Structures are given as structure tokens and as C-alpha cells.
């Protein structure tokens, strides 16, 4: 559904007012007048500097979030195979390990250290076990008995041996990237001059350098989604806007098998028609919300811009903030009339669902799915009434003022059957109460369908993004990693924490010159931002009680 902002007029009037005010300040031609007699000099007190508006207060996290953190950390600590460091894709069904879940687990362990949930010694032991196993896992082009090839790893691995789980499992570029973000996070966090921490850093370096990114470049400079030993390279490349920002950042920074910087230019050029207005927010869209979260778990995009975002006058962090507000506005409008949707019950992403089936809902056939990407935007929508708490909670740094009430509301209303040992179960669907065989989960009488599993790639962003909101922990550690900094620079990112003091001054001067050179473009960017902020202010208060349908 594509919706224009209802606040365009208000935003335009506001900018028009500023223009009138600036015009009034221009020097006017003096009118002829008699010259007054010279006056005695008067001492003038220096003017007080203008008071600067205080930035909005950062909302305080209620105690619930500390409980969510601890339980979510325990998911990774308790379910990971302590013999080899492999983390399950999901639990309690635990069919196979996920290399992406392992990347989140490697990130979780230092969060546990910082909170006193495990000792540094325990976390170092677990991390070394994981990295050594990954280093020694057999690689090669064979269909079986291998964990990876060319430095990449198979998406899903056997929980015991670490070999490719089955013939349908691909060698995955993006899941290898998620694993490597955790590996490089460990490299930067364990920085002590101690034998085991030095070994962590060395193995992490070797794992990263072993990946041959050019192996998956069948359509240069783009990178393929993966490879099968049975059929070769997957014909689909990473393009458009999605979670694969980290793939290109890592690939360009590789000291051994890099892709050229032109990869980022072509990647952003493939954004195509993805910039537009949805639910009053102007932003670069990707309907399932994980695309606005995954790369942000480790990279602080606040204040740094590539060429694409410089042209639009925002950064990727602001883009994710707008996407988060659009998600909430969509749920509030609830065009498909699903049960329970509202301003504090929202969140569409990739998640578990009840079953692949067609059922009658409100007098029409509706499609439902089991595990699937779900989302709302002006492209590639799918919504079957399934809400995933991770979509909201992992957006905490972007929009705490709406995420905190949503988290508390979902816990209050559904916690008795949705919140358990490791925090929020993956997803729930109040609209699905059909008496049919389920792919997963269960029907709670009078409440609808509820997932029975926790999923690692949904748990990980919850834990890490709460840590980033509290004290920017994951971001600050990752800023120290030279590979991440180099990859961002090769992608053309400038400004903010990525720049030296001299570069920051130069960037500010360039921005001012650009505004003077193209005032219409600057006004257009200002209008887009004003629209977004005005629409945000016009939305109902997040804390207003919701009435279930």
C-alpha cells in the first residue's frame, strides 16, 4: 500500500515560513533621512549567547528489558554445543546449527561478560572452542562431509560434526557475513595481552582472510547469494536494498580476496525504485524489518553517509527509524483487519508462522505461511497476521519512544504464553485459530497461534540492540576493527565517527557548499525530513490503551 503524507502541506508551510523569515533579514535599501546629531557613546553589554534547545531525553528502559536481556543471553549460552561451539538455528526443536546464529552467539558472550552473567574466562573458553572448530572444519567442493568451501560456510550444519546438513543447504554469502561479524567482534573485544586472547585474535584474522569473495562474483561486481556443489553459483546476486550491506563492507575490506569499490556503487545503483513514501515516511524501503536491523547490529550508521545517503540528506540509521515508524503506522491502520494489530502490537519480519495454507478470514480466502519473510511497504508485501516481537524490540535504538511501549504491551497482553525461559518466543498470530495440522507451534484457545521455538537470528538482534541502546557497547567495540572501518571507507562512507577531526571539518564545509550550490535539492531534502518528523508528531500517543478488535 502506497500512501502519501497528510502533512505535506504543514511541512511546506513551515519551510515557507523559514523562507519568509530569511527574506525579512536581507538588507533593505535605506530611505533618505536627516542625519541626527552625533550621540555620546554608550557602553553595550555583550549579548548572551542564544540558548540551544536541549536534545530530547533518552527514554529510560523499564526493568522488563533487563529480564529480556538476561533470558535472551541464556538462549545462546545454554543451547550452544559446548564441545564445538555450534549454535542451533532454533530451540527446542534444534534440528541443525546455523552459522548466522553462531555470529550472534560470538557477539552475545562479551555482552554476558559486561553484565556479569559469565566470567571472561568462561567466554574466552567458549569463543576459542568455536573459532578453532571453524578453522579446522573440513572445506572443499564435495557434496558431503564438508562444512564449507573457499572460506564460506554452509548455511546450516550438523550440530555434532559441523558438516553440511543436507543437499538443500547452500554455501551462503550473507550467513557467512553474519558469522564473520561475530568473529571480527570477538577479534576486537578480546584485546588483552594474554595467550588465549591473542589466539582468538589470530584465528579470527585467519578465518576472515580465508574467504574468497571473488568466488561468488559471477556477475561482477555484484556478489551472488551462494553456491551449491550440485549446481554451482546461485544466479541471484545481492542487489536492491536489504541486509547484505555487511556482505559488501566485508568483501571490499578483504586483504586477501577483495572485491573492488565499484561493487558498492553498483549495489546502491540497484536500489532502483525502492526510495519513496509509505505510511507518511520517506525512506529506502525493504519490507521485512530485519533488512533495516542486521547490519546495524554491529555498525553504527549514525552520522556516516555514503554517496547515496548524502544525496538524500539522511543516513541509514535515520532510514531505519523511518522504516520503524512506517511499520507501526501500518499496524495502526491495519488495512487487512487482522486481530490485535495496533499502535503497540506490531512487527513484520522473517519469522515462524502457523502453516502454509489457504483459509477463510472475514469472508475471503487468505494465504498463511509457516517460516517466511513478512513485511509491509510499497513493494514486495506479505502479511498474514503473524507478529514477531524481534521486529519491534531490535528496533529499540531507532525509535525507543514507540518500541518500549510496544514491548511492554506485548509482554502484558501475551506474556503468559509468549514469554518463557529465553524471553519472547519467535512469533504469534491472534487471527489464526483454525483446526488444522500445524507446521510448528500451537493454538492457544481464544488467543490464536503461538510459535513453539526461539530462533537464533531473531534472538541475536534483540540482545545486541538492547546493549547498543544502553551504552553503544557492540557499536563501540566494532568501531575499533580496522577491517570494518576500511570497508566503510571503500564504500564511500564519510563523516561522523569514521572521520578524523580535519575530515569532519572538511565534510561540514562540503555540505555547506553543496547546499549553496543546489538550494532546491537542499530544500527537497529538508522537506522530506520535515514531512517525516511532522507525521511522527501527528501519530497517536504510543501509550494510549489499545482495544483489541
Short mmCIF file of N, CA, C and O in Angstrom, two decimals, residues 250-332:
data_model
loop_
_atom_site.label_atom_id
_atom_site.label_comp_id
_atom_site.label_asym_id
_atom_site.label_seq_id
_atom_site.Cartn_x
_atom_site.Cartn_y
_atom_site.Cartn_z
N UNK A 250 32.40 -6.19 4.15
CA UNK A 250 33.41 -7.20 4.44
C UNK A 250 34.20 -7.57 3.19
O UNK A 250 35.43 -7.74 3.23
N UNK A 251 33.53 -7.71 2.05
CA UNK A 251 34.20 -8.14 0.83
C UNK A 251 35.18 -7.10 0.32
O UNK A 251 36.27 -7.45 -0.16
N UNK A 252 34.83 -5.83 0.41
CA UNK A 252 35.72 -4.78 -0.08
C UNK A 252 36.94 -4.62 0.81
O UNK A 252 38.01 -4.22 0.35
N UNK A 253 36.81 -4.93 2.10
CA UNK A 253 37.93 -4.73 3.03
C UNK A 253 38.89 -5.91 3.07
O UNK A 253 39.95 -5.81 3.69
N UNK A 254 38.55 -7.00 2.42
CA UNK A 254 39.39 -8.20 2.50
C UNK A 254 40.82 -7.89 2.05
O UNK A 254 41.04 -7.35 0.96
N UNK A 255 41.82 -8.26 2.87
CA UNK A 255 43.21 -8.04 2.46
C UNK A 255 43.74 -9.13 1.53
O UNK A 255 44.84 -9.01 1.01
N UNK A 256 42.95 -10.19 1.31
CA UNK A 256 43.41 -11.32 0.52
C UNK A 256 42.62 -11.55 -0.77
O UNK A 256 43.19 -11.86 -1.81
N UNK A 257 41.29 -11.44 -0.70
CA UNK A 257 40.43 -11.71 -1.87
C UNK A 257 39.36 -10.62 -1.97
O UNK A 257 38.16 -10.92 -1.91
N UNK A 258 39.75 -9.37 -2.16
CA UNK A 258 38.75 -8.29 -2.13
C UNK A 258 37.97 -8.16 -3.43
O UNK A 258 38.43 -8.56 -4.50
N UNK A 259 36.78 -7.59 -3.30
CA UNK A 259 36.06 -7.10 -4.48
C UNK A 259 36.33 -5.61 -4.56
O UNK A 259 36.65 -4.96 -3.56
N UNK A 260 36.23 -5.04 -5.74
CA UNK A 260 36.56 -3.64 -5.94
C UNK A 260 35.53 -2.70 -5.35
O UNK A 260 34.36 -3.07 -5.16
N UNK A 261 35.94 -1.45 -5.05
CA UNK A 261 35.00 -0.46 -4.50
C UNK A 261 33.81 -0.19 -5.41
O UNK A 261 32.77 0.29 -4.95
N UNK A 262 33.96 -0.50 -6.70
CA UNK A 262 32.83 -0.27 -7.62
C UNK A 262 31.63 -1.15 -7.26
O UNK A 262 30.50 -0.88 -7.68
N UNK A 263 31.87 -2.19 -6.46
CA UNK A 263 30.77 -3.07 -6.04
C UNK A 263 29.71 -2.28 -5.27
O UNK A 263 28.51 -2.50 -5.44
N UNK A 264 30.16 -1.36 -4.41
CA UNK A 264 29.20 -0.58 -3.62
C UNK A 264 28.41 0.37 -4.51
O UNK A 264 27.21 0.56 -4.33
N UNK A 265 29.09 0.95 -5.50
CA UNK A 265 28.39 1.86 -6.41
C UNK A 265 27.29 1.12 -7.16
O UNK A 265 26.16 1.61 -7.29
N UNK A 266 27.59 -0.09 -7.64
CA UNK A 266 26.59 -0.86 -8.38
C UNK A 266 25.50 -1.37 -7.43
O UNK A 266 24.31 -1.40 -7.78
N UNK A 267 25.90 -1.75 -6.22
CA UNK A 267 24.93 -2.19 -5.20
C UNK A 267 23.92 -1.09 -4.92
O UNK A 267 22.70 -1.32 -4.93
N UNK A 268 24.37 0.14 -4.68
CA UNK A 268 23.43 1.22 -4.38
C UNK A 268 22.66 1.64 -5.62
O UNK A 268 21.51 2.07 -5.52
N UNK A 269 23.26 1.50 -6.80
CA UNK A 269 22.55 1.81 -8.03
C UNK A 269 21.36 0.86 -8.21
O UNK A 269 20.35 1.21 -8.82
N UNK A 270 21.47 -0.34 -7.64
CA UNK A 270 20.39 -1.32 -7.76
C UNK A 270 19.23 -1.04 -6.82
O UNK A 270 18.25 -1.77 -6.81
N UNK A 271 19.35 0.01 -5.99
CA UNK A 271 18.22 0.37 -5.13
C UNK A 271 16.98 0.71 -5.95
O UNK A 271 15.85 0.54 -5.49
N UNK A 272 17.21 1.23 -7.17
CA UNK A 272 16.11 1.44 -8.11
C UNK A 272 14.98 2.26 -7.55
O UNK A 272 15.15 3.39 -7.08
N UNK A 273 13.78 1.67 -7.59
CA UNK A 273 12.57 2.38 -7.19
C UNK A 273 12.23 2.14 -5.72
O UNK A 273 11.07 2.27 -5.32
N UNK A 274 13.22 1.82 -4.89
CA UNK A 274 12.94 1.48 -3.50
C UNK A 274 12.85 2.70 -2.60
O UNK A 274 12.50 2.57 -1.42
N UNK A 275 13.18 3.89 -3.10
CA UNK A 275 13.02 5.11 -2.32
C UNK A 275 11.64 5.70 -2.60
O UNK A 275 11.27 5.90 -3.74
N UNK A 276 10.87 5.95 -1.54
CA UNK A 276 9.55 6.52 -1.73
C UNK A 276 8.88 6.79 -0.41
O UNK A 276 9.53 6.79 0.65
N UNK A 277 7.60 7.02 -0.44
CA UNK A 277 6.83 7.36 0.75
C UNK A 277 5.85 6.23 1.06
O UNK A 277 5.10 5.79 0.18
N UNK A 278 5.90 5.76 2.29
CA UNK A 278 4.97 4.74 2.75
C UNK A 278 4.56 5.09 4.18
O UNK A 278 5.41 5.36 5.02
N UNK A 279 3.26 5.10 4.42
CA UNK A 279 2.73 5.44 5.73
C UNK A 279 3.32 6.76 6.26
O UNK A 279 3.65 6.89 7.43
N UNK A 280 3.45 7.75 5.35
CA UNK A 280 3.90 9.08 5.76
C UNK A 280 5.38 9.20 5.98
O UNK A 280 5.85 10.28 6.34
N UNK A 281 6.15 8.14 5.76
CA UNK A 281 7.60 8.18 5.94
C UNK A 281 8.28 8.05 4.58
O UNK A 281 7.97 7.16 3.79
N UNK A 282 9.23 8.94 4.32
CA UNK A 282 10.01 8.89 3.09
C UNK A 282 11.33 8.21 3.38
O UNK A 282 12.14 8.71 4.15
N UNK A 283 11.56 7.04 2.75
CA UNK A 283 12.76 6.28 3.09
C UNK A 283 13.03 5.22 2.03
O UNK A 283 12.24 5.01 1.11
N UNK A 284 14.19 4.57 2.17
CA UNK A 284 14.58 3.46 1.32
C UNK A 284 13.98 2.20 1.92
O UNK A 284 14.32 1.79 3.02
N UNK A 285 13.06 1.59 1.19
CA UNK A 285 12.24 0.54 1.78
C UNK A 285 12.80 -0.86 1.58
O UNK A 285 13.47 -1.14 0.58
N UNK A 286 12.56 -1.70 2.55
CA UNK A 286 12.72 -3.15 2.46
C UNK A 286 11.68 -3.69 3.42
O UNK A 286 11.72 -3.40 4.62
N UNK A 287 10.71 -4.44 2.90
CA UNK A 287 9.51 -4.72 3.70
C UNK A 287 9.78 -5.52 4.97
O UNK A 287 9.39 -5.10 6.06
N UNK A 288 10.45 -6.69 4.92
CA UNK A 288 10.73 -7.40 6.18
C UNK A 288 11.73 -6.60 7.02
O UNK A 288 12.79 -6.19 6.53
N UNK A 289 11.43 -6.40 8.28
CA UNK A 289 12.17 -5.40 9.05
C UNK A 289 13.61 -5.81 9.36
O UNK A 289 14.42 -4.95 9.70
N UNK A 290 13.94 -7.09 9.24
CA UNK A 290 15.31 -7.48 9.54
C UNK A 290 16.31 -6.79 8.61
O UNK A 290 17.47 -6.59 8.98
N UNK A 291 15.88 -6.42 7.39
CA UNK A 291 16.77 -5.72 6.48
C UNK A 291 17.20 -4.37 6.99
O UNK A 291 18.24 -3.84 6.59
N UNK A 292 16.41 -3.78 7.88
CA UNK A 292 16.75 -2.50 8.49
C UNK A 292 17.50 -2.67 9.82
O UNK A 292 17.79 -1.67 10.49
N UNK A 293 17.79 -3.91 10.21
CA UNK A 293 18.39 -4.18 11.51
C UNK A 293 19.73 -4.88 11.47
O UNK A 293 20.65 -4.50 12.19
N UNK A 294 19.86 -5.94 10.65
CA UNK A 294 21.01 -6.84 10.78
C UNK A 294 22.36 -6.13 10.70
O UNK A 294 23.21 -6.31 11.58
N UNK A 295 22.61 -5.35 9.64
CA UNK A 295 23.91 -4.67 9.54
C UNK A 295 24.09 -3.66 10.67
O UNK A 295 25.22 -3.42 11.12
N UNK A 296 22.99 -3.09 11.15
CA UNK A 296 23.05 -2.09 12.22
C UNK A 296 23.42 -2.69 13.57
O UNK A 296 23.78 -1.95 14.49
N UNK A 297 23.30 -3.99 13.72
CA UNK A 297 23.68 -4.62 14.98
C UNK A 297 25.14 -4.31 15.30
O UNK A 297 25.49 -3.99 16.44
N UNK A 298 26.01 -4.38 14.28
CA UNK A 298 27.44 -4.19 14.51
C UNK A 298 27.97 -2.84 14.02
O UNK A 298 29.01 -2.39 14.49
N UNK A 299 27.29 -2.20 13.08
CA UNK A 299 27.80 -0.95 12.51
C UNK A 299 26.92 0.21 12.94
O UNK A 299 25.70 0.18 12.73
N UNK A 300 27.53 1.21 13.53
CA UNK A 300 26.82 2.43 13.94
C UNK A 300 26.76 3.36 12.73
O UNK A 300 27.74 4.01 12.39
N UNK A 301 25.60 3.40 12.09
CA UNK A 301 25.44 4.22 10.89
C UNK A 301 25.04 5.65 11.20
O UNK A 301 24.80 6.44 10.27
N UNK A 302 24.98 6.02 12.46
CA UNK A 302 24.60 7.39 12.81
C UNK A 302 25.69 8.37 12.36
O UNK A 302 26.84 8.25 12.75
N UNK A 303 25.31 9.33 11.53
CA UNK A 303 26.22 10.40 11.17
C UNK A 303 27.23 10.05 10.09
O UNK A 303 28.05 10.90 9.73
N UNK A 304 27.23 8.83 9.56
CA UNK A 304 28.11 8.50 8.44
C UNK A 304 27.23 8.24 7.22
O UNK A 304 26.14 7.69 7.32
N UNK A 305 27.73 8.67 6.06
CA UNK A 305 26.92 8.60 4.84
C UNK A 305 27.74 8.12 3.66
O UNK A 305 28.91 8.50 3.52
N UNK A 306 27.13 7.29 2.83
CA UNK A 306 27.71 7.00 1.52
C UNK A 306 27.15 8.02 0.53
O UNK A 306 26.37 8.91 0.91
N UNK A 307 27.53 7.90 -0.74
CA UNK A 307 27.09 8.88 -1.74
C UNK A 307 25.58 8.89 -1.86
O UNK A 307 24.95 9.95 -2.02
N UNK A 308 24.95 7.71 -1.78
CA UNK A 308 23.50 7.64 -1.93
C UNK A 308 22.80 8.41 -0.83
O UNK A 308 21.87 9.20 -1.10
N UNK A 309 23.21 8.21 0.41
CA UNK A 309 22.53 8.89 1.51
C UNK A 309 22.92 10.36 1.61
O UNK A 309 22.11 11.18 2.06
N UNK A 310 24.13 10.72 1.17
CA UNK A 310 24.47 12.15 1.14
C UNK A 310 23.53 12.89 0.20
O UNK A 310 23.11 14.02 0.49
N UNK A 311 23.20 12.25 -0.90
CA UNK A 311 22.29 12.89 -1.87
C UNK A 311 20.91 13.10 -1.27
O UNK A 311 20.21 14.04 -1.64
N UNK A 312 20.51 12.25 -0.33
CA UNK A 312 19.18 12.35 0.26
C UNK A 312 19.18 13.06 1.60
O UNK A 312 18.12 13.25 2.21
N UNK A 313 20.33 13.42 2.09
CA UNK A 313 20.39 14.25 3.29
C UNK A 313 20.13 13.53 4.59
O UNK A 313 19.87 14.17 5.61
N UNK A 314 20.17 12.17 4.59
CA UNK A 314 19.99 11.43 5.84
C UNK A 314 21.08 10.36 5.91
O UNK A 314 21.98 10.32 5.07
N UNK A 315 21.02 9.49 6.90
CA UNK A 315 21.92 8.35 6.97
C UNK A 315 21.07 7.07 7.11
O UNK A 315 19.85 7.13 7.22
N UNK A 316 21.74 5.92 7.08
CA UNK A 316 21.00 4.66 7.12
C UNK A 316 20.31 4.45 8.48
O UNK A 316 19.30 3.76 8.56
N UNK A 317 20.84 5.04 9.54
CA UNK A 317 20.19 4.94 10.84
C UNK A 317 18.85 5.66 10.82
O UNK A 317 17.82 5.13 11.26
N UNK A 318 18.84 6.88 10.28
CA UNK A 318 17.59 7.62 10.15
C UNK A 318 16.62 6.88 9.23
O UNK A 318 15.41 6.86 9.45
N UNK A 319 17.18 6.24 8.21
CA UNK A 319 16.33 5.46 7.31
C UNK A 319 15.62 4.33 8.07
O UNK A 319 14.43 4.10 7.88
N UNK A 320 16.36 3.67 8.96
CA UNK A 320 15.74 2.59 9.75
C UNK A 320 14.74 3.15 10.75
O UNK A 320 13.74 2.49 11.06
N UNK A 321 14.98 4.34 11.27
CA UNK A 321 14.00 4.97 12.16
C UNK A 321 12.68 5.19 11.43
O UNK A 321 11.60 4.89 11.95
N UNK A 322 12.77 5.70 10.21
CA UNK A 322 11.55 5.95 9.44
C UNK A 322 10.84 4.63 9.10
O UNK A 322 9.61 4.56 9.15
N UNK A 323 11.62 3.62 8.77
CA UNK A 323 11.02 2.32 8.47
C UNK A 323 10.30 1.75 9.69
O UNK A 323 9.24 1.12 9.56
N UNK A 324 10.85 2.01 10.87
CA UNK A 324 10.22 1.53 12.11
C UNK A 324 8.90 2.25 12.35
O UNK A 324 7.89 1.62 12.70
N UNK A 325 8.88 3.55 12.14
CA UNK A 325 7.63 4.29 12.29
C UNK A 325 6.60 3.86 11.25
O UNK A 325 5.40 3.80 11.53
N UNK A 326 7.06 3.55 10.04
CA UNK A 326 6.12 3.09 9.00
C UNK A 326 5.51 1.75 9.38
O UNK A 326 4.32 1.51 9.15
N UNK A 327 6.30 0.86 9.98
CA UNK A 327 5.77 -0.43 10.45
C UNK A 327 4.65 -0.21 11.46
O UNK A 327 3.59 -0.82 11.37
N UNK A 328 4.92 0.65 12.40
CA UNK A 328 3.92 0.89 13.45
C UNK A 328 2.67 1.56 12.88
O UNK A 328 1.53 1.21 13.24
N UNK A 329 2.84 2.50 11.95
CA UNK A 329 1.69 3.16 11.34
C UNK A 329 0.85 2.18 10.53
O UNK A 329 -0.38 2.26 10.52
N UNK A 330 1.52 1.25 9.84
CA UNK A 330 0.80 0.24 9.08
C UNK A 330 -0.06 -0.63 10.02
O UNK A 330 -1.23 -0.91 9.73
N UNK A 331 0.51 -1.04 11.15
CA UNK A 331 -0.24 -1.87 12.09
C UNK A 331 -1.41 -1.09 12.68
O UNK A 331 -2.49 -1.65 12.92
N UNK A 332 -1.22 0.19 12.92
CA UNK A 332 -2.29 1.02 13.47
C UNK A 332 -3.44 1.15 12.46
O UNK A 332 -4.61 1.05 12.81
#
